[in-house]
């Protein structure tokens, strides 16, 4: 396992990420907090591109909990059946929509505890919503961030919770809001699992990965 970057290295690395992409954004398409929540819930074990393809037709007719309930589970299934685990995800979306109507007056709550009380919403999903919609510097650690953090030394931890803490504890505060976006994009397009594009890496000279590709 790589060593955790020191403070000066963290500053240097994230300054480079910021210079290359000053305003990084998540790639899931949404129009409000509810559609973001649904999109993230649907994206588990699925690609953002696949989710976007399904929700482009879904969200124009079901962009609130009430409208989603009116569509119903079987109606929702018709829109999301191209996404992995679609039946369970459809059940969860309908259930969470009902809870939002019954307990939260139809609005998406802005606390992690309230979000994770919803069916199909784990800590990672909650952190994405908190970060993107509510602009709270929550760190949503997915497989890309876990790999990049441990491979490079940017955020070292034996599990996703440890990597989340490593980001929160070590990334300078001015970069916290966008940290997980930069790391996800870096993992998705540069520091890929099988054949990392080390020649195109912004932090190649800082990275501790010993098996850099030519």
Coordinates of C-alpha atoms in Angstrom, one line a residue:
X1 CA 0.0 0.0 0.0
X2 CA 1.2 3.5 -0.9
X3 CA 2.2 6.0 1.8
X4 CA -0.3 8.9 2.4
X5 CA 0.8 12.1 0.6
X6 CA 2.3 14.8 2.8
X7 CA 0.5 18.1 3.0
X8 CA 2.7 19.9 0.5
X9 CA 2.2 17.0 -2.0
X10 CA -1.6 17.2 -1.5
X11 CA -1.5 20.9 -2.2
X12 CA 0.5 20.4 -5.3
X13 CA -1.6 17.6 -6.6
X14 CA -5.0 19.3 -6.1
X15 CA -3.7 22.6 -7.5
X16 CA -2.9 20.7 -10.7
X17 CA -6.4 19.1 -10.8
X18 CA -8.0 22.5 -10.2
X19 CA -5.9 24.1 -12.9
X20 CA -6.9 21.4 -15.4
X21 CA -10.6 21.4 -14.5
X22 CA -11.6 24.4 -12.3
X23 CA -15.3 23.5 -12.1
X24 CA -15.7 19.7 -12.2
X25 CA -19.2 18.2 -12.3
X26 CA -20.8 14.9 -11.7
X27 CA -21.8 13.1 -14.9
X28 CA -25.3 12.0 -13.9
X29 CA -28.0 14.2 -15.5
X30 CA -30.6 15.7 -13.1
X31 CA -32.9 18.7 -12.8
X32 CA -33.4 18.9 -9.0
X33 CA -32.5 17.2 -5.7
X34 CA -35.0 14.4 -6.2
X35 CA -33.9 13.5 -9.7
X36 CA -30.3 13.6 -8.5
X37 CA -31.2 11.2 -5.7
X38 CA -32.9 8.8 -8.0
X39 CA -30.1 8.9 -10.6
X40 CA -27.5 8.1 -8.0
X41 CA -29.6 5.3 -6.5
X42 CA -30.0 3.9 -10.0
X43 CA -26.3 4.1 -10.8
X44 CA -25.2 1.5 -8.3
X45 CA -23.3 -1.2 -10.3
X46 CA -24.2 0.6 -13.5
X47 CA -22.6 3.3 -15.7
X48 CA -23.6 6.9 -15.6
X49 CA -24.1 6.8 -19.3
X50 CA -26.5 3.9 -19.0
X51 CA -28.5 5.7 -16.3
X52 CA -28.6 8.9 -18.2
X53 CA -30.0 7.1 -21.3
X54 CA -32.8 5.7 -19.2
X55 CA -33.6 8.9 -17.2
X56 CA -33.8 11.2 -20.2
X57 CA -37.2 9.8 -20.9
X58 CA -38.1 9.2 -17.2
X59 CA -37.4 12.6 -15.5
X60 CA -39.6 14.8 -17.8
X61 CA -42.6 12.9 -16.5
X62 CA -41.5 12.0 -13.0
X63 CA -39.3 14.7 -11.4
X64 CA -41.0 14.8 -8.0
X65 CA -41.8 12.1 -5.5
X66 CA -45.6 12.5 -6.1
X67 CA -45.2 12.1 -9.9
X68 CA -43.0 9.1 -9.3
X69 CA -45.6 7.5 -7.2
X70 CA -48.2 8.2 -9.8
X71 CA -46.1 6.4 -12.4
X72 CA -45.9 3.4 -10.1
X73 CA -43.4 0.6 -9.8
X74 CA -44.4 -1.2 -13.1
X75 CA -44.4 2.0 -14.9
X76 CA -41.0 2.9 -13.6
X77 CA -39.7 -0.5 -14.6
X78 CA -40.4 0.2 -18.2
X79 CA -38.0 3.2 -18.1
X80 CA -35.2 1.6 -16.1
X81 CA -35.2 -2.0 -17.3
X82 CA -31.9 -1.5 -19.3
X83 CA -30.1 -0.8 -15.9
X84 CA -28.7 -3.6 -13.8
X85 CA -30.8 -4.8 -10.8
X86 CA -33.6 -2.6 -12.2
X87 CA -36.5 -4.4 -10.4
X88 CA -35.0 -3.9 -6.9
X89 CA -34.0 -0.4 -7.8
X90 CA -37.5 0.4 -9.0
X91 CA -38.9 -0.9 -5.7
X92 CA -36.5 1.3 -3.7
X93 CA -37.3 4.4 -5.8
X94 CA -41.0 4.0 -5.2
X95 CA -40.5 3.3 -1.5
X96 CA -38.3 6.3 -1.0
X97 CA -40.7 8.5 -2.9
X98 CA -43.5 7.4 -0.6
X99 CA -41.3 8.2 2.5
X100 CA -40.3 11.6 1.0
X101 CA -44.0 12.4 0.6
X102 CA -45.1 11.1 4.0
X103 CA -42.2 12.2 6.2
X104 CA -40.4 15.0 4.4
X105 CA -43.2 16.9 2.8
X106 CA -42.1 15.8 -0.7
X107 CA -38.6 17.3 -0.4
X108 CA -35.2 15.7 -0.3
X109 CA -33.6 16.1 3.2
X110 CA -30.2 17.7 3.6
X111 CA -28.8 15.5 6.4
X112 CA -26.9 12.3 5.9
X113 CA -28.8 10.5 8.5
X114 CA -32.2 11.3 6.9
X115 CA -30.9 10.4 3.5
X116 CA -29.5 7.1 4.5
X117 CA -32.8 6.2 6.2
X118 CA -34.3 6.0 2.7
X119 CA -34.5 2.6 0.9
X120 CA -31.5 2.0 -1.4
X121 CA -29.7 5.0 -0.2
X122 CA -26.3 4.3 1.4
X123 CA -23.6 6.6 2.6
X124 CA -22.0 7.0 -0.8
X125 CA -25.3 8.0 -2.4
X126 CA -26.1 10.4 0.4
X127 CA -22.7 12.0 0.1
X128 CA -23.1 12.5 -3.6
X129 CA -26.4 14.3 -3.0
X130 CA -25.0 16.4 -0.1
X131 CA -22.0 17.4 -2.2
X132 CA -23.6 18.1 -5.6
X133 CA -27.0 19.6 -4.6
X134 CA -26.4 21.0 -1.1
X135 CA -22.8 22.0 -1.7
X136 CA -21.5 20.2 1.5
X137 CA -17.9 18.9 1.1
X138 CA -18.9 15.3 1.5
X139 CA -16.7 12.7 0.0
X140 CA -18.5 9.9 -2.0
X141 CA -15.9 7.1 -2.3
X142 CA -16.6 4.8 -5.2
X143 CA -14.3 2.1 -6.7
X144 CA -12.5 4.7 -8.8
X145 CA -11.6 6.9 -5.8
X146 CA -10.7 3.8 -3.7
X147 CA -8.3 2.7 -6.4
X148 CA -6.8 6.1 -7.2
X149 CA -6.4 7.0 -3.5
X150 CA -4.5 3.8 -2.6
X151 CA -2.6 3.5 -5.8
X152 CA -1.2 7.0 -5.8
X153 CA -1.0 7.9 -2.1
X154 CA -3.6 10.6 -2.3
X155 CA -6.0 8.9 0.1
X156 CA -4.8 5.7 1.7
X157 CA -7.2 3.3 3.5
X158 CA -8.1 -0.4 3.7
X159 CA -11.8 0.2 3.1
X160 CA -14.0 3.0 1.7
X161 CA -14.7 4.5 5.1
X162 CA -11.0 4.8 5.7
X163 CA -10.4 6.4 2.3
X164 CA -13.2 8.8 3.0
X165 CA -11.6 9.8 6.2
X166 CA -8.2 10.2 4.5
X167 CA -9.7 12.6 2.0
X168 CA -11.4 14.6 4.8
X169 CA -8.3 14.6 7.0
X170 CA -5.6 15.3 4.4
X171 CA -7.0 17.3 1.5
X172 CA -6.6 21.0 2.1
X173 CA -10.0 22.6 2.8
X174 CA -10.0 24.8 -0.3
X175 CA -10.1 21.6 -2.4
X176 CA -12.6 19.6 -0.3
X177 CA -15.7 20.6 -2.2
X178 CA -14.5 19.3 -5.6
X179 CA -12.0 16.6 -4.4
X180 CA -14.2 13.6 -5.1
X181 CA -15.1 14.9 -8.5
X182 CA -11.5 15.3 -9.5
X183 CA -10.6 11.8 -8.1
X184 CA -13.5 10.1 -9.9
X185 CA -12.7 11.7 -13.2
X186 CA -9.0 10.9 -12.8
X187 CA -9.9 7.2 -12.0
X188 CA -12.5 7.0 -14.8
X189 CA -10.4 8.4 -17.6
X190 CA -6.7 8.4 -16.6
X191 CA -5.9 6.1 -13.6
X192 CA -8.0 3.3 -15.0
X193 CA -8.0 -0.2 -13.3
X194 CA -6.2 -2.3 -16.0
X195 CA -4.2 0.0 -18.1
X196 CA -3.7 3.4 -16.4
X197 CA -2.7 6.2 -18.8
X198 CA 0.3 7.2 -16.8
X199 CA 1.8 9.2 -19.7
X200 CA -1.2 11.6 -19.5
X201 CA -1.3 11.8 -15.7
X202 CA -1.1 15.2 -14.1
X203 CA 0.5 13.9 -10.9
X204 CA 2.8 11.2 -12.4
X205 CA 5.9 12.6 -10.7
X206 CA 4.1 12.6 -7.3
X207 CA 2.4 9.2 -7.7
X208 CA 3.8 6.3 -5.8
X209 CA 2.5 3.6 -8.2
X210 CA 5.5 1.4 -9.0
X211 CA 4.1 -0.1 -12.2
X212 CA 3.6 3.0 -14.2
X213 CA 2.8 2.4 -17.9
X214 CA 5.1 3.9 -20.5

